[in-house]
Amino acid sequence: MNDSSWGAPQGAGYRGAPEMGVAPAGPAYDVHEAQQTRPMPNVPDVPDAESRDGRDGDATHVSGPLFRDEMPQEPMSTPLPSPPQKKRAGRDLRAAIGVGVGLGAVIVASLFIVKAVFVGVIVVAVVVGLWELTSRLREQKGINAPLVPLAVGGAAMVVAGYARGAEGAWVAMALTALAVLVWRMTEPPDGYLKDVTAGVFAAFYVPFLATFVAMLLTADDGHWRVLVFLVLTVVSDTGAYAVGWRFGTHKLAPRISPGKTREGLLGAVAFAMVAGALCMEFLIDGGSWWQGLLLGLAVAVSATLGDLGESMIKRDLGIKDMGTLLPGHGGIMDRLDSLLPTAPVFWLLLVLFVGSG
């Protein structure tokens, strides 16, 4: 996800007008250099008003304000301070909300109508996410991670995880990594190591982690488990944004994501723990409120780490968003950053609390 909070923008500074006769300093013109190199014009001695009247024929100096540089300057009035500006989000909130509601409707409809349709939704998100990631790697770093074996292997990974569980997911992951190595052999050897390394990383980061969402779906109440997973992650991000935007003053990781604050993290934890307690008590078979508290805490931490990890990747690539597919959000990968690392954590804790069935 994106930065959880923004500080108030700095007011525009005031730069007074330069004094008359003095050249403005800047990248294209330096005052000191100009004073050293610019030739001064030869100005003949001009008699003042008295000499012109014949009262002082020997006067040779200039006493009157005959030149513009010698005109008296009126004191400049003190500029009024700029009015404080309100905090504003860096994105189009209307577009972001509209797209978010639309995606939510598609997800909920596919979850509660036919589970296999939701597996298809995961596959589409994985393939588009892989395309965004490999495209940015190629454009910004010259790394050519092979997309075809990644897309085919990623789709197979999600389906295998849904059909065969963790064992099927691991086998599909290993075969995808092998396919990346072999596919890249058809091209010149220059850059082979970095390309296949990026390819294996992409296979693990996007489809393998997404496979745990498909594995959540295999339980009898799988649609409720996936819904709780999505709700807790979204609530965590919302809490971080709301609290961090309103009260955030202490930076969480300024070198990675300057907009995130410690107050925002506390908001994420508080919101997710409350939502987790309610969801585990009322939506998950065999769940308890205290389990929901622990689950919410884990989700808030993993979602924040996932967001920071994605920010680290984007800073290394020198980009703001992974894509432009979703107005107000960026790309698919900009929406999956919190979900992907949270999926295995959520799956593991839910198996420990209520089992896999």
mmCIF file of C-alpha atoms in Angstrom:
data_model
loop_
_atom_site.group_PDB
_atom_site.id
_atom_site.type_symbol
_atom_site.label_atom_id
_atom_site.label_comp_id
_atom_site.label_asym_id
_atom_site.label_seq_id
_atom_site.Cartn_x
_atom_site.Cartn_y
_atom_site.Cartn_z
ATOM 1 C CA MET A 1 0.000 0.000 0.000
ATOM 2 C CA ASN A 2 0.947 3.605 -0.030
ATOM 3 C CA ASP A 3 2.219 5.947 2.673
ATOM 4 C CA SER A 4 -0.035 5.818 5.643
ATOM 5 C CA SER A 5 0.160 9.549 6.508
ATOM 6 C CA TRP A 6 1.251 12.899 5.135
ATOM 7 C CA GLY A 7 2.544 15.934 6.945
ATOM 8 C CA ALA A 8 1.165 19.379 6.286
ATOM 9 C CA PRO A 9 2.839 20.831 3.182
ATOM 10 C CA GLN A 10 5.238 23.691 3.750
ATOM 11 C CA GLY A 11 3.919 27.150 2.876
ATOM 12 C CA ALA A 12 5.420 28.818 -0.134
ATOM 13 C CA GLY A 13 8.427 30.924 0.865
ATOM 14 C CA TYR A 14 8.724 34.642 0.016
ATOM 15 C CA ARG A 15 11.612 35.951 -1.980
ATOM 16 C CA GLY A 16 11.868 39.726 -1.975
ATOM 17 C CA ALA A 17 12.514 41.594 -5.230
ATOM 18 C CA PRO A 18 16.238 42.249 -5.861
ATOM 19 C CA GLU A 19 17.514 45.752 -5.370
ATOM 20 C CA MET A 20 17.721 47.911 -8.453
ATOM 21 C CA GLY A 21 20.975 47.733 -10.285
ATOM 22 C CA VAL A 22 21.963 44.357 -8.769
ATOM 23 C CA ALA A 23 21.847 41.290 -11.001
ATOM 24 C CA PRO A 24 19.868 38.348 -9.641
ATOM 25 C CA ALA A 25 21.919 35.342 -8.710
ATOM 26 C CA GLY A 26 20.993 31.976 -10.186
ATOM 27 C CA PRO A 27 22.304 28.921 -12.057
ATOM 28 C CA ALA A 28 22.749 30.941 -15.258
ATOM 29 C CA TYR A 29 24.087 34.147 -13.748
ATOM 30 C CA ASP A 30 26.327 34.597 -10.757
ATOM 31 C CA VAL A 31 26.583 38.012 -9.181
ATOM 32 C CA HIS A 32 30.106 37.600 -7.922
ATOM 33 C CA GLU A 33 31.373 36.391 -11.260
ATOM 34 C CA ALA A 34 29.520 39.161 -13.057
ATOM 35 C CA GLN A 35 31.129 41.786 -10.874
ATOM 36 C CA GLN A 36 34.558 40.328 -11.637
ATOM 37 C CA THR A 37 34.196 39.938 -15.394
ATOM 38 C CA ARG A 38 31.665 42.492 -16.680
ATOM 39 C CA PRO A 39 33.365 45.669 -17.999
ATOM 40 C CA MET A 40 32.170 48.860 -16.452
ATOM 41 C CA PRO A 41 31.011 51.599 -18.882
ATOM 42 C CA ASN A 42 33.012 54.761 -19.148
ATOM 43 C CA VAL A 43 30.855 57.545 -17.765
ATOM 44 C CA PRO A 44 32.084 61.084 -18.422
ATOM 45 C CA ASP A 45 32.127 63.578 -15.657
ATOM 46 C CA VAL A 46 28.831 65.375 -15.655
ATOM 47 C CA PRO A 47 28.437 68.711 -13.939
ATOM 48 C CA ASP A 48 25.660 69.025 -11.472
ATOM 49 C CA ALA A 49 22.800 71.457 -11.582
ATOM 50 C CA GLU A 50 24.846 74.272 -10.019
ATOM 51 C CA SER A 51 27.599 74.062 -12.627
ATOM 52 C CA ARG A 52 25.053 74.115 -15.407
ATOM 53 C CA ASP A 53 23.706 77.346 -14.004
ATOM 54 C CA GLY A 54 27.205 78.761 -14.034
ATOM 55 C CA ARG A 55 27.427 79.126 -10.248
ATOM 56 C CA ASP A 56 30.173 76.523 -9.838
ATOM 57 C CA GLY A 57 32.067 76.035 -13.042
ATOM 58 C CA ASP A 58 34.764 73.902 -11.379
ATOM 59 C CA ALA A 59 32.382 71.227 -10.120
ATOM 60 C CA THR A 60 33.047 67.885 -11.806
ATOM 61 C CA HIS A 61 31.236 65.409 -9.587
ATOM 62 C CA VAL A 62 27.682 64.192 -9.889
ATOM 63 C CA SER A 63 25.568 65.193 -6.969
ATOM 64 C CA GLY A 64 22.037 64.802 -8.257
ATOM 65 C CA PRO A 65 20.095 61.587 -8.788
ATOM 66 C CA LEU A 66 20.804 61.496 -12.515
ATOM 67 C CA PHE A 67 21.236 57.717 -12.735
ATOM 68 C CA ARG A 68 18.709 55.026 -11.962
ATOM 69 C CA ASP A 69 21.080 53.209 -9.647
ATOM 70 C CA GLU A 70 21.200 56.278 -7.451
ATOM 71 C CA MET A 71 17.473 56.706 -7.102
ATOM 72 C CA PRO A 72 16.412 56.494 -3.440
ATOM 73 C CA GLN A 73 14.753 53.214 -2.594
ATOM 74 C CA GLU A 74 11.603 53.038 -0.567
ATOM 75 C CA PRO A 75 11.661 50.439 2.201
ATOM 76 C CA MET A 76 9.969 47.229 1.127
ATOM 77 C CA SER A 77 6.909 46.288 3.096
ATOM 78 C CA THR A 78 7.089 43.073 5.098
ATOM 79 C CA PRO A 79 5.182 40.302 3.260
ATOM 80 C CA LEU A 80 2.227 38.762 4.978
ATOM 81 C CA PRO A 81 2.768 35.154 6.089
ATOM 82 C CA SER A 82 1.211 32.512 3.877
ATOM 83 C CA PRO A 83 -1.938 30.983 5.342
ATOM 84 C CA PRO A 84 -1.489 27.433 6.631
ATOM 85 C CA GLN A 85 -2.433 24.781 4.117
ATOM 86 C CA LYS A 86 -4.539 21.815 4.975
ATOM 87 C CA LYS A 87 -3.181 18.299 4.803
ATOM 88 C CA ARG A 88 -4.036 16.612 1.567
ATOM 89 C CA ALA A 89 -3.621 13.074 0.374
ATOM 90 C CA GLY A 90 -1.321 12.576 -2.575
ATOM 91 C CA ARG A 91 -3.897 10.698 -4.659
ATOM 92 C CA ASP A 92 -7.354 11.134 -6.117
ATOM 93 C CA LEU A 93 -9.439 9.833 -3.237
ATOM 94 C CA ARG A 94 -12.646 9.697 -5.262
ATOM 95 C CA ALA A 95 -11.062 7.513 -7.904
ATOM 96 C CA ALA A 96 -9.346 5.396 -5.247
ATOM 97 C CA ILE A 97 -12.585 4.800 -3.368
ATOM 98 C CA GLY A 98 -14.502 4.032 -6.554
ATOM 99 C CA VAL A 99 -11.929 1.516 -7.755
ATOM 100 C CA GLY A 100 -11.696 -0.028 -4.286
ATOM 101 C CA VAL A 101 -15.459 -0.510 -4.061
ATOM 102 C CA GLY A 102 -15.517 -2.038 -7.535
ATOM 103 C CA LEU A 103 -12.736 -4.487 -6.734
ATOM 104 C CA GLY A 104 -14.410 -5.376 -3.451
ATOM 105 C CA ALA A 105 -17.670 -6.147 -5.215
ATOM 106 C CA VAL A 106 -15.925 -8.461 -7.696
ATOM 107 C CA ILE A 107 -14.064 -10.263 -4.916
ATOM 108 C CA VAL A 108 -17.108 -10.761 -2.680
ATOM 109 C CA ALA A 109 -19.287 -11.912 -5.580
ATOM 110 C CA SER A 110 -16.714 -14.467 -6.734
ATOM 111 C CA LEU A 111 -16.103 -15.689 -3.184
ATOM 112 C CA PHE A 112 -19.703 -16.468 -2.329
ATOM 113 C CA ILE A 113 -20.939 -17.676 -5.726
ATOM 114 C CA VAL A 114 -18.321 -20.154 -6.980
ATOM 115 C CA LYS A 115 -14.980 -20.665 -5.242
ATOM 116 C CA ALA A 116 -13.268 -21.604 -8.495
ATOM 117 C CA VAL A 117 -14.117 -18.179 -9.902
ATOM 118 C CA PHE A 118 -12.200 -16.554 -7.077
ATOM 119 C CA VAL A 119 -9.216 -18.774 -7.894
ATOM 120 C CA GLY A 120 -9.412 -17.282 -11.371
ATOM 121 C CA VAL A 121 -9.391 -13.783 -9.842
ATOM 122 C CA ILE A 122 -6.196 -14.664 -7.968
ATOM 123 C CA VAL A 123 -4.591 -15.983 -11.156
ATOM 124 C CA VAL A 124 -5.420 -12.794 -13.064
ATOM 125 C CA ALA A 125 -4.010 -10.620 -10.261
ATOM 126 C CA VAL A 126 -0.837 -12.736 -10.158
ATOM 127 C CA VAL A 127 -0.218 -12.578 -13.906
ATOM 128 C CA VAL A 128 -0.816 -8.804 -14.063
ATOM 129 C CA GLY A 129 1.385 -8.291 -11.001
ATOM 130 C CA LEU A 130 4.198 -10.300 -12.594
ATOM 131 C CA TRP A 131 3.880 -8.270 -15.781
ATOM 132 C CA GLU A 132 4.152 -4.990 -13.832
ATOM 133 C CA LEU A 133 7.129 -6.177 -11.800
ATOM 134 C CA THR A 134 9.118 -7.579 -14.730
ATOM 135 C CA SER A 135 8.342 -4.509 -16.849
ATOM 136 C CA ARG A 136 9.653 -2.130 -14.196
ATOM 137 C CA LEU A 137 12.768 -4.280 -13.674
ATOM 138 C CA ARG A 138 13.501 -4.157 -17.398
ATOM 139 C CA GLU A 139 12.817 -0.432 -17.766
ATOM 140 C CA GLN A 140 14.651 0.807 -14.670
ATOM 141 C CA LYS A 141 17.435 -1.742 -14.170
ATOM 142 C CA GLY A 142 17.846 -3.526 -17.485
ATOM 143 C CA ILE A 143 16.943 -6.851 -15.843
ATOM 144 C CA ASN A 144 15.119 -9.233 -18.202
ATOM 145 C CA ALA A 145 13.271 -11.673 -15.958
ATOM 146 C CA PRO A 146 11.406 -14.004 -18.380
ATOM 147 C CA LEU A 147 7.696 -13.277 -18.133
ATOM 148 C CA VAL A 148 6.298 -16.296 -20.025
ATOM 149 C CA PRO A 149 7.542 -19.054 -17.659
ATOM 150 C CA LEU A 150 6.733 -16.826 -14.694
ATOM 151 C CA ALA A 151 3.141 -16.248 -15.824
ATOM 152 C CA VAL A 152 2.498 -19.896 -16.706
ATOM 153 C CA GLY A 153 4.241 -21.181 -13.599
ATOM 154 C CA GLY A 154 2.532 -18.595 -11.387
ATOM 155 C CA ALA A 155 -0.930 -19.592 -12.601
ATOM 156 C CA ALA A 156 -0.055 -23.264 -12.112
ATOM 157 C CA MET A 157 1.208 -22.482 -8.611
ATOM 158 C CA VAL A 158 -2.089 -20.931 -7.525
ATOM 159 C CA VAL A 159 -4.155 -23.776 -8.997
ATOM 160 C CA ALA A 160 -1.851 -26.402 -7.456
ATOM 161 C CA GLY A 161 -2.114 -24.769 -4.059
ATOM 162 C CA TYR A 162 -5.905 -24.803 -4.277
ATOM 163 C CA ALA A 163 -6.068 -28.396 -5.502
ATOM 164 C CA ARG A 164 -3.159 -30.030 -3.626
ATOM 165 C CA GLY A 165 -2.380 -27.703 -0.739
ATOM 166 C CA ALA A 166 1.087 -26.667 0.400
ATOM 167 C CA GLU A 167 2.767 -29.685 -1.198
ATOM 168 C CA GLY A 168 1.388 -28.818 -4.615
ATOM 169 C CA ALA A 169 2.422 -25.178 -4.191
ATOM 170 C CA TRP A 170 6.029 -26.088 -3.374
ATOM 171 C CA VAL A 171 6.316 -28.474 -6.321
ATOM 172 C CA ALA A 172 4.913 -25.835 -8.694
ATOM 173 C CA MET A 173 7.324 -23.259 -7.263
ATOM 174 C CA ALA A 174 10.324 -25.524 -7.886
ATOM 175 C CA LEU A 175 9.221 -26.265 -11.454
ATOM 176 C CA THR A 176 8.665 -22.567 -12.139
ATOM 177 C CA ALA A 177 12.182 -21.721 -10.944
ATOM 178 C CA LEU A 178 13.588 -24.457 -13.178
ATOM 179 C CA ALA A 179 11.589 -23.153 -16.135
ATOM 180 C CA VAL A 180 13.005 -19.659 -15.584
ATOM 181 C CA LEU A 181 16.567 -20.985 -15.662
ATOM 182 C CA VAL A 182 15.987 -22.988 -18.834
ATOM 183 C CA TRP A 183 14.012 -20.263 -20.657
ATOM 184 C CA ARG A 184 16.743 -17.715 -20.097
ATOM 185 C CA MET A 185 19.307 -20.063 -21.700
ATOM 186 C CA THR A 186 17.833 -19.268 -25.122
ATOM 187 C CA GLU A 187 19.329 -15.762 -24.926
ATOM 188 C CA PRO A 188 22.949 -14.526 -24.761
ATOM 189 C CA PRO A 189 24.761 -15.277 -21.495
ATOM 190 C CA ASP A 190 25.350 -11.635 -20.584
ATOM 191 C CA GLY A 191 23.259 -10.852 -17.518
ATOM 192 C CA TYR A 192 22.101 -14.451 -17.087
ATOM 193 C CA LEU A 193 22.690 -14.558 -13.345
ATOM 194 C CA LYS A 194 20.857 -11.334 -12.522
ATOM 195 C CA ASP A 195 17.962 -12.208 -14.845
ATOM 196 C CA VAL A 196 17.311 -15.654 -13.370
ATOM 197 C CA THR A 197 17.809 -14.362 -9.830
ATOM 198 C CA ALA A 198 15.175 -11.688 -10.425
ATOM 199 C CA GLY A 199 12.919 -14.299 -12.028
ATOM 200 C CA VAL A 200 13.092 -16.670 -9.057
ATOM 201 C CA PHE A 201 12.496 -13.744 -6.704
ATOM 202 C CA ALA A 202 9.443 -12.686 -8.709
ATOM 203 C CA ALA A 203 8.093 -16.252 -8.667
ATOM 204 C CA PHE A 204 8.341 -16.397 -4.893
ATOM 205 C CA TYR A 205 7.215 -12.860 -4.174
ATOM 206 C CA VAL A 206 4.036 -12.790 -6.261
ATOM 207 C CA PRO A 207 2.481 -16.201 -7.124
ATOM 208 C CA PHE A 208 3.893 -18.304 -4.295
ATOM 209 C CA LEU A 209 2.741 -15.936 -1.554
ATOM 210 C CA ALA A 210 -0.625 -15.518 -3.312
ATOM 211 C CA THR A 211 -1.026 -19.297 -3.232
ATOM 212 C CA PHE A 212 -1.736 -19.123 0.506
ATOM 213 C CA VAL A 213 -4.914 -17.169 -0.264
ATOM 214 C CA ALA A 214 -6.054 -20.028 -2.511
ATOM 215 C CA MET A 215 -5.189 -22.468 0.280
ATOM 216 C CA LEU A 216 -7.400 -20.524 2.697
ATOM 217 C CA LEU A 217 -10.264 -21.122 0.287
ATOM 218 C CA THR A 218 -10.061 -24.928 0.517
ATOM 219 C CA ALA A 219 -11.628 -25.102 4.005
ATOM 220 C CA ASP A 220 -15.374 -25.602 4.427
ATOM 221 C CA ASP A 221 -15.684 -21.993 5.584
ATOM 222 C CA GLY A 222 -12.974 -20.930 3.180
ATOM 223 C CA HIS A 223 -14.928 -18.004 1.761
ATOM 224 C CA TRP A 224 -15.276 -16.536 5.261
ATOM 225 C CA ARG A 225 -11.564 -17.075 5.951
ATOM 226 C CA VAL A 226 -10.563 -15.225 2.803
ATOM 227 C CA LEU A 227 -13.030 -12.450 3.590
ATOM 228 C CA VAL A 228 -11.624 -12.035 7.107
ATOM 229 C CA PHE A 229 -8.091 -11.982 5.679
ATOM 230 C CA LEU A 230 -9.014 -9.206 3.279
ATOM 231 C CA VAL A 231 -11.007 -7.261 5.873
ATOM 232 C CA LEU A 232 -8.212 -7.295 8.457
ATOM 233 C CA THR A 233 -5.605 -6.184 5.931
ATOM 234 C CA VAL A 234 -7.781 -3.353 4.644
ATOM 235 C CA VAL A 235 -8.738 -2.286 8.173
ATOM 236 C CA SER A 236 -5.064 -2.278 9.154
ATOM 237 C CA ASP A 237 -4.182 -0.008 6.231
ATOM 238 C CA THR A 238 -7.166 2.222 6.972
ATOM 239 C CA GLY A 239 -6.234 2.564 10.633
ATOM 240 C CA ALA A 240 -2.656 3.414 9.728
ATOM 241 C CA TYR A 241 -3.795 6.075 7.283
ATOM 242 C CA ALA A 242 -6.443 7.627 9.544
ATOM 243 C CA VAL A 243 -4.364 7.797 12.721
ATOM 244 C CA GLY A 244 -1.101 8.624 10.987
ATOM 245 C CA TRP A 245 -2.654 11.410 8.910
ATOM 246 C CA ARG A 246 -4.292 13.002 11.952
ATOM 247 C CA PHE A 247 -1.738 12.434 14.698
ATOM 248 C CA GLY A 248 1.445 11.216 13.017
ATOM 249 C CA THR A 249 4.592 13.110 13.989
ATOM 250 C CA HIS A 250 7.268 10.446 14.602
ATOM 251 C CA LYS A 251 8.624 8.819 11.449
ATOM 252 C CA LEU A 252 8.590 5.033 11.348
ATOM 253 C CA ALA A 253 11.143 4.418 8.586
ATOM 254 C CA PRO A 254 12.048 7.760 6.993
ATOM 255 C CA ARG A 255 14.706 6.327 4.683
ATOM 256 C CA ILE A 256 12.242 3.841 3.174
ATOM 257 C CA SER A 257 8.828 5.486 3.414
ATOM 258 C CA PRO A 258 8.899 9.028 4.831
ATOM 259 C CA GLY A 259 5.103 9.212 5.094
ATOM 260 C CA LYS A 260 4.726 6.368 7.577
ATOM 261 C CA THR A 261 4.676 7.169 11.267
ATOM 262 C CA ARG A 262 4.794 5.265 14.517
ATOM 263 C CA GLU A 263 1.400 6.665 15.393
ATOM 264 C CA GLY A 264 0.097 5.222 12.131
ATOM 265 C CA LEU A 265 1.464 1.798 13.060
ATOM 266 C CA LEU A 266 -0.282 1.977 16.423
ATOM 267 C CA GLY A 267 -3.498 2.877 14.618
ATOM 268 C CA ALA A 268 -3.071 -0.124 12.321
ATOM 269 C CA VAL A 269 -2.559 -2.446 15.284
ATOM 270 C CA ALA A 270 -5.546 -1.071 17.221
ATOM 271 C CA PHE A 271 -7.943 -1.201 14.271
ATOM 272 C CA ALA A 272 -6.824 -4.677 13.178
ATOM 273 C CA MET A 273 -7.018 -6.163 16.687
ATOM 274 C CA VAL A 274 -10.574 -4.923 17.216
ATOM 275 C CA ALA A 275 -11.640 -6.156 13.784
ATOM 276 C CA GLY A 276 -9.858 -9.461 14.363
ATOM 277 C CA ALA A 277 -11.633 -10.073 17.663
ATOM 278 C CA LEU A 278 -15.035 -9.423 16.092
ATOM 279 C CA CYS A 279 -14.373 -11.494 12.973
ATOM 280 C CA MET A 280 -12.976 -14.510 14.806
ATOM 281 C CA GLU A 281 -15.848 -14.472 17.276
ATOM 282 C CA PHE A 282 -18.662 -14.194 14.750
ATOM 283 C CA LEU A 283 -17.403 -15.323 11.329
ATOM 284 C CA ILE A 284 -14.912 -18.166 11.800
ATOM 285 C CA ASP A 285 -16.092 -21.573 12.969
ATOM 286 C CA GLY A 286 -14.414 -22.440 16.276
ATOM 287 C CA GLY A 287 -12.776 -19.033 16.539
ATOM 288 C CA SER A 288 -12.463 -16.958 19.713
ATOM 289 C CA TRP A 289 -12.080 -13.258 20.354
ATOM 290 C CA TRP A 290 -8.657 -13.565 21.989
ATOM 291 C CA GLN A 291 -7.390 -15.405 18.921
ATOM 292 C CA GLY A 292 -8.693 -12.530 16.863
ATOM 293 C CA LEU A 293 -6.637 -10.086 18.919
ATOM 294 C CA LEU A 294 -3.443 -12.005 18.180
ATOM 295 C CA LEU A 295 -4.438 -12.436 14.559
ATOM 296 C CA GLY A 296 -5.087 -8.708 14.164
ATOM 297 C CA LEU A 297 -1.726 -7.848 15.722
ATOM 298 C CA ALA A 298 0.089 -10.221 13.368
ATOM 299 C CA VAL A 299 -1.771 -8.884 10.326
ATOM 300 C CA ALA A 300 -0.966 -5.250 11.188
ATOM 301 C CA VAL A 301 2.741 -6.008 11.583
ATOM 302 C CA SER A 302 3.034 -8.176 8.457
ATOM 303 C CA ALA A 303 1.009 -5.722 6.342
ATOM 304 C CA THR A 304 3.252 -2.849 7.435
ATOM 305 C CA LEU A 305 6.391 -4.855 6.672
ATOM 306 C CA GLY A 306 4.971 -5.783 3.302
ATOM 307 C CA ASP A 307 4.245 -2.153 2.534
ATOM 308 C CA LEU A 308 7.773 -1.163 3.541
ATOM 309 C CA GLY A 309 9.234 -3.983 1.449
ATOM 310 C CA GLU A 310 7.360 -2.791 -1.629
ATOM 311 C CA SER A 311 8.484 0.773 -0.915
ATOM 312 C CA MET A 312 12.078 -0.471 -0.741
ATOM 313 C CA ILE A 313 11.734 -2.091 -4.168
ATOM 314 C CA LYS A 314 10.199 1.027 -5.688
ATOM 315 C CA ARG A 315 12.890 3.272 -4.205
ATOM 316 C CA ASP A 316 15.560 1.021 -5.645
ATOM 317 C CA LEU A 317 13.830 1.228 -9.020
ATOM 318 C CA GLY A 318 13.319 4.980 -8.701
ATOM 319 C CA ILE A 319 9.547 4.894 -9.275
ATOM 320 C CA LYS A 320 6.461 5.993 -7.353
ATOM 321 C CA ASP A 321 4.037 3.272 -8.477
ATOM 322 C CA MET A 322 4.429 -0.128 -10.083
ATOM 323 C CA GLY A 323 1.786 0.677 -12.689
ATOM 324 C CA THR A 324 -1.145 2.849 -13.691
ATOM 325 C CA LEU A 325 -3.850 0.238 -14.205
ATOM 326 C CA LEU A 326 -5.974 1.278 -11.216
ATOM 327 C CA PRO A 327 -6.851 5.004 -11.059
ATOM 328 C CA GLY A 328 -6.097 6.445 -7.645
ATOM 329 C CA HIS A 329 -4.162 3.332 -6.619
ATOM 330 C CA GLY A 330 -1.352 2.820 -9.098
ATOM 331 C CA GLY A 331 -0.890 -0.740 -10.288
ATOM 332 C CA ILE A 332 -1.989 -4.172 -9.148
ATOM 333 C CA MET A 333 1.280 -4.611 -7.262
ATOM 334 C CA ASP A 334 0.587 -1.406 -5.354
ATOM 335 C CA ARG A 335 -2.546 -3.100 -3.972
ATOM 336 C CA LEU A 336 -0.905 -6.478 -3.313
ATOM 337 C CA ASP A 337 2.026 -5.128 -1.300
ATOM 338 C CA SER A 338 0.278 -5.600 2.066
ATOM 339 C CA LEU A 339 -1.698 -8.703 1.090
ATOM 340 C CA LEU A 340 1.088 -10.909 -0.228
ATOM 341 C CA PRO A 341 3.311 -11.165 2.895
ATOM 342 C CA THR A 342 0.256 -11.242 5.143
ATOM 343 C CA ALA A 343 -1.261 -14.304 3.426
ATOM 344 C CA PRO A 344 1.160 -16.967 4.795
ATOM 345 C CA VAL A 345 1.095 -15.406 8.278
ATOM 346 C CA PHE A 346 -2.710 -15.397 8.352
ATOM 347 C CA TRP A 347 -2.923 -18.941 6.949
ATOM 348 C CA LEU A 348 -0.458 -20.331 9.510
ATOM 349 C CA LEU A 349 -2.134 -18.713 12.538
ATOM 350 C CA LEU A 350 -5.589 -19.778 11.403
ATOM 351 C CA VAL A 351 -4.412 -23.374 10.982
ATOM 352 C CA LEU A 352 -2.950 -23.280 14.497
ATOM 353 C CA PHE A 353 -6.110 -21.755 15.993
ATOM 354 C CA VAL A 354 -8.949 -23.597 14.262
ATOM 355 C CA GLY A 355 -7.325 -26.122 11.911
ATOM 356 C CA SER A 356 -7.164 -26.334 8.123
ATOM 357 C CA GLY A 357 -10.593 -27.883 7.520
#
